[in-house]
PDB file of C-alpha atoms in Angstrom:
ATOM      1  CA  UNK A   1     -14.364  -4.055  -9.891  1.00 93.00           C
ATOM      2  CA  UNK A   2     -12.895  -3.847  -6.231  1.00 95.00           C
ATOM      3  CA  UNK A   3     -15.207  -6.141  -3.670  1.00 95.00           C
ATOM      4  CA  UNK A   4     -13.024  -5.003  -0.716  1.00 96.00           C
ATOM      5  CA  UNK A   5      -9.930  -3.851   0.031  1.00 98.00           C
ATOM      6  CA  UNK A   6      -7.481  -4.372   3.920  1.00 97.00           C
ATOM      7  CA  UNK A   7      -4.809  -3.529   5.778  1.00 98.00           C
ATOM      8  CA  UNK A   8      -3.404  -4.750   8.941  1.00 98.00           C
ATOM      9  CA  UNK A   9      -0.141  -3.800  10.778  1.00 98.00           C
ATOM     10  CA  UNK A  10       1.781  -5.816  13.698  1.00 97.00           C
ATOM     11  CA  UNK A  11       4.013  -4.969  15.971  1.00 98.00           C
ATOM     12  CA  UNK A  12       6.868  -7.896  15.819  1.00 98.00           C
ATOM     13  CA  UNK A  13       7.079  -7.551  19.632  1.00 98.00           C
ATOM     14  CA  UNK A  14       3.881  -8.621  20.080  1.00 97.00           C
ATOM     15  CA  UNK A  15       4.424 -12.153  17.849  1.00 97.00           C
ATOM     16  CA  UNK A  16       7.572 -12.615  19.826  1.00 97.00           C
ATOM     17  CA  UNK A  17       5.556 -12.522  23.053  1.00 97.00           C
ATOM     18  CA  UNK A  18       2.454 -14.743  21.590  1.00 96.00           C
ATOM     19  CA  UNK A  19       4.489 -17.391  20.448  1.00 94.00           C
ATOM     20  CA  UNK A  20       7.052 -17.446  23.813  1.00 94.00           C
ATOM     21  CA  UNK A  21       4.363 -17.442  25.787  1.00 94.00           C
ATOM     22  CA  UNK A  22       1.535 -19.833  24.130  1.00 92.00           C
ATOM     23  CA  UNK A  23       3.341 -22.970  22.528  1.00 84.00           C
ATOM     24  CA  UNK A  24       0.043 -23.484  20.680  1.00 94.00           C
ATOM     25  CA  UNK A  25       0.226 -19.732  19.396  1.00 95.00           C
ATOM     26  CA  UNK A  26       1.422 -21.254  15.815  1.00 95.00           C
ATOM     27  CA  UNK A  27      -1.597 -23.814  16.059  1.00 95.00           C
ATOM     28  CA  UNK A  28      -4.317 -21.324  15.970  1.00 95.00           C
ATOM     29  CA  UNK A  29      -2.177 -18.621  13.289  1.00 96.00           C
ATOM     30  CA  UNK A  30      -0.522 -20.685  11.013  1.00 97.00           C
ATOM     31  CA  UNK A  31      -2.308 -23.795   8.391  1.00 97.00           C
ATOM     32  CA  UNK A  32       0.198 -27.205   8.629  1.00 97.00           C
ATOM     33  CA  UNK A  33       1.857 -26.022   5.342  1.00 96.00           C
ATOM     34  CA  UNK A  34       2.220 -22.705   6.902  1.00 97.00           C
ATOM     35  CA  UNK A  35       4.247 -24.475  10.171  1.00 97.00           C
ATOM     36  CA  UNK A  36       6.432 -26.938   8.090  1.00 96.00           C
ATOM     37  CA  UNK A  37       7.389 -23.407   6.036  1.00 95.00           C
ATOM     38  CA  UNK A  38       8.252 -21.540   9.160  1.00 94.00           C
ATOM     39  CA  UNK A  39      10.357 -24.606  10.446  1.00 94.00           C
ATOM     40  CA  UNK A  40      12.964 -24.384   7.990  1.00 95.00           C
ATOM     41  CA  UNK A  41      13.903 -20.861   9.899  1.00 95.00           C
ATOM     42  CA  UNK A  42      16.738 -21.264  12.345  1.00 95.00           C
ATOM     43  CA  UNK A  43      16.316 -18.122  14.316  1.00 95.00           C
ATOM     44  CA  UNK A  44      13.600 -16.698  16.194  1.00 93.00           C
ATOM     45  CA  UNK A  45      13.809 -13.184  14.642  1.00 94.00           C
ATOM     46  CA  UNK A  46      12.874 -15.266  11.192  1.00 95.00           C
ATOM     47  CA  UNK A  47      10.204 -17.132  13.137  1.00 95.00           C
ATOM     48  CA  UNK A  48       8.419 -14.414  14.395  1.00 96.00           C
ATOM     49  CA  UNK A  49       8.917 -11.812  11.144  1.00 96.00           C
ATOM     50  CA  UNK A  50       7.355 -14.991   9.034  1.00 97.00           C
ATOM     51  CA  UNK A  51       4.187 -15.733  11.659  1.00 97.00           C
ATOM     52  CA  UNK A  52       3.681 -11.833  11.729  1.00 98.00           C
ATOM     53  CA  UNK A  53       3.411 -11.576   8.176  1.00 98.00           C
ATOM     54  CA  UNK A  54       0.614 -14.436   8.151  1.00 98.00           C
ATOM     55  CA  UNK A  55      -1.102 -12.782  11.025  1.00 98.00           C
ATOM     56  CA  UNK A  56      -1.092  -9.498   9.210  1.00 98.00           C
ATOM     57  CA  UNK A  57      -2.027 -10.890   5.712  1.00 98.00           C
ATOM     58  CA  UNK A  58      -5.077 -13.085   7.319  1.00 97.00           C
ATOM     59  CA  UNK A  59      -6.071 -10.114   9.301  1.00 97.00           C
ATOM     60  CA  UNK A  60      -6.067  -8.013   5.705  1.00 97.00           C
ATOM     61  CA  UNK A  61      -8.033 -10.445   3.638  1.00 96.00           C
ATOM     62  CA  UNK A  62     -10.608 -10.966   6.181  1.00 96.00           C
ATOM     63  CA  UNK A  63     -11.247  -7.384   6.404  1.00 95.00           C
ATOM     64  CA  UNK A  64     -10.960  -7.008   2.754  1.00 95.00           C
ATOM     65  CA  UNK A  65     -13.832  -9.863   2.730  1.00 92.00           C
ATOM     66  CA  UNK A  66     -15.929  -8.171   5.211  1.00 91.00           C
ATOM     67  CA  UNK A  67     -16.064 -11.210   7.827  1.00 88.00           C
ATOM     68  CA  UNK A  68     -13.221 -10.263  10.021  1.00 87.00           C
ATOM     69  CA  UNK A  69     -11.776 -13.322  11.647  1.00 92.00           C
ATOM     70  CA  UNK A  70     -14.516 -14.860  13.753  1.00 86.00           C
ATOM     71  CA  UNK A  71     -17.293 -17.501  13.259  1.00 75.00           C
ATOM     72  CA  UNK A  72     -17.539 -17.470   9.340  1.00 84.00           C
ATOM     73  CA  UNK A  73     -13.795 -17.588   9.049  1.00 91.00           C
ATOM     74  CA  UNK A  74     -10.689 -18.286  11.232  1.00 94.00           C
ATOM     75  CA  UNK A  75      -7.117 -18.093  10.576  1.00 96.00           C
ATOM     76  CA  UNK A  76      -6.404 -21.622   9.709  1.00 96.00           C
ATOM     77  CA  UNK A  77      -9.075 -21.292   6.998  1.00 96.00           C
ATOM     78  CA  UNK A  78      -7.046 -19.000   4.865  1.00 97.00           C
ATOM     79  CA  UNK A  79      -3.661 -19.506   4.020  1.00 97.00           C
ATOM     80  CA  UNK A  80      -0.294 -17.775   2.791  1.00 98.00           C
ATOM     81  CA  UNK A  81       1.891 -19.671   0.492  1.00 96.00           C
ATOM     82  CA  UNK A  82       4.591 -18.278  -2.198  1.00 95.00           C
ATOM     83  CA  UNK A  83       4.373 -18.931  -5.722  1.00 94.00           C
ATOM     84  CA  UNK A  84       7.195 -20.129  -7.425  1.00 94.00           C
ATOM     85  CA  UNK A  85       9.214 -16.694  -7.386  1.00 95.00           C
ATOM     86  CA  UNK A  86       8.679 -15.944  -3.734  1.00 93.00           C
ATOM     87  CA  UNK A  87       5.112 -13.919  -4.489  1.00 95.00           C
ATOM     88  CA  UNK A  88       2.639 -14.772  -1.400  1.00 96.00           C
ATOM     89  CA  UNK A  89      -0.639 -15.831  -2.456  1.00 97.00           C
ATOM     90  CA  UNK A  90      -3.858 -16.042  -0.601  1.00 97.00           C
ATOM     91  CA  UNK A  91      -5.663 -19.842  -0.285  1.00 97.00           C
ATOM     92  CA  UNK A  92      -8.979 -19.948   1.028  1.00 94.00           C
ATOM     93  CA  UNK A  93     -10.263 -23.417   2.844  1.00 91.00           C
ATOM     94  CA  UNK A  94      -7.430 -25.104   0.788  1.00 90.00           C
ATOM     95  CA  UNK A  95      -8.321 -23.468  -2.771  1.00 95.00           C
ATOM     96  CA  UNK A  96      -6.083 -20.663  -4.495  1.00 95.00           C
ATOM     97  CA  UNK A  97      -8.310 -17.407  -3.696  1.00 94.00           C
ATOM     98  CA  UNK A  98      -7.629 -15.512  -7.383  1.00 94.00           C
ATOM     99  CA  UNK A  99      -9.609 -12.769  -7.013  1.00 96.00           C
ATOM    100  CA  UNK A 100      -7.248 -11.906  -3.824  1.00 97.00           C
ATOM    101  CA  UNK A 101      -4.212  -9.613  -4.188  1.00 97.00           C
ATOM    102  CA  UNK A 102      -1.937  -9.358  -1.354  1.00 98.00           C
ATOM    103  CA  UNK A 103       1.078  -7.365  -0.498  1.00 97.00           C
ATOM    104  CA  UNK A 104       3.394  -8.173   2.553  1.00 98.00           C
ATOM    105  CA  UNK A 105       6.215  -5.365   3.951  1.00 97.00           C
ATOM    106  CA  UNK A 106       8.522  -5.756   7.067  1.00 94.00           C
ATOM    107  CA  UNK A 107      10.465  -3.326   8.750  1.00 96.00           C
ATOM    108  CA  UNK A 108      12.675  -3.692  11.714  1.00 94.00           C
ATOM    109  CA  UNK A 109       9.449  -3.316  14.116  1.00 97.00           C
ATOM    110  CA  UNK A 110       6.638  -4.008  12.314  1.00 98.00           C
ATOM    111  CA  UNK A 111       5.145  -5.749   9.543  1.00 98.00           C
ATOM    112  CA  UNK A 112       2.578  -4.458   7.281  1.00 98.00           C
ATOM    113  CA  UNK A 113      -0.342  -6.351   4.802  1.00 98.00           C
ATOM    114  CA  UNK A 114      -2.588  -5.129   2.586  1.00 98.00           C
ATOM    115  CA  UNK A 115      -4.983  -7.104   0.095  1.00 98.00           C
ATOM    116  CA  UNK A 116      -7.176  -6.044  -2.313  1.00 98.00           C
ATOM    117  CA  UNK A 117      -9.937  -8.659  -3.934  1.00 97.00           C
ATOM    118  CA  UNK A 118     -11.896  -8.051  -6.801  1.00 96.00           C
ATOM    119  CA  UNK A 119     -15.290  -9.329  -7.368  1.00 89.00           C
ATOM    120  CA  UNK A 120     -15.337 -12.973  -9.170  1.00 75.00           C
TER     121      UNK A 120
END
């Protein structure tokens, strides 16, 4: 049975402009997994398409989980990480979330999340 299902889209523009602006921007987005992943990218283009599709996907599974990202939950406390054939996968505080189904999608403006978690 579905427990909640969400959706977020992000302009890439907008990442771009966070993270030139606000050094700290990947700080408060990304876990420390998360920034040693998105340091292996050599161009900014990469950079920002990679953040935006953690924004997006935290921004999904919160709504999905009916908190939003707030007091209960922030955006270091859930986390995206591949599986072993590229498949991102939603960690809560640390612990593989697998009731949590997540779909990422860029295009050349915008990226796109949606997750869908079932009840446990």
């Amino acid at each position: 049975m579905i427990k909640g299902i969400g959706v977020d889209i992000i302009e890439l523009k907008r990442i771009e402009h966070a993270i030139e602006k606000n050094k700290r921007f990947y700080d408060r987005i990304l876990t420390e997994r998360e920034k040693e992943m998105v340091k292996q990218f050599t161009t900014l283009h990469r950079k920002v398409e990679y953040t935006a599709g953690r924004f997006a996907a935290k921004e999904a599974y919160a709504k999905a989980n009916g908190t939003g990202i707030g007091g209960a939950l922030s955006f270091v406390d859930i986390e995206i990480l591949p599986d072993e054939n590229g498949k991102p996968e939603v960690y809560l505080k640390g612990k593989k979330c697998k009731t949590a189904f997540l779909s990422i999608s860029h295009s050349t403006q915008f990226v796109v999340a949606q997750v869908v978690i079932e009840e446990s």
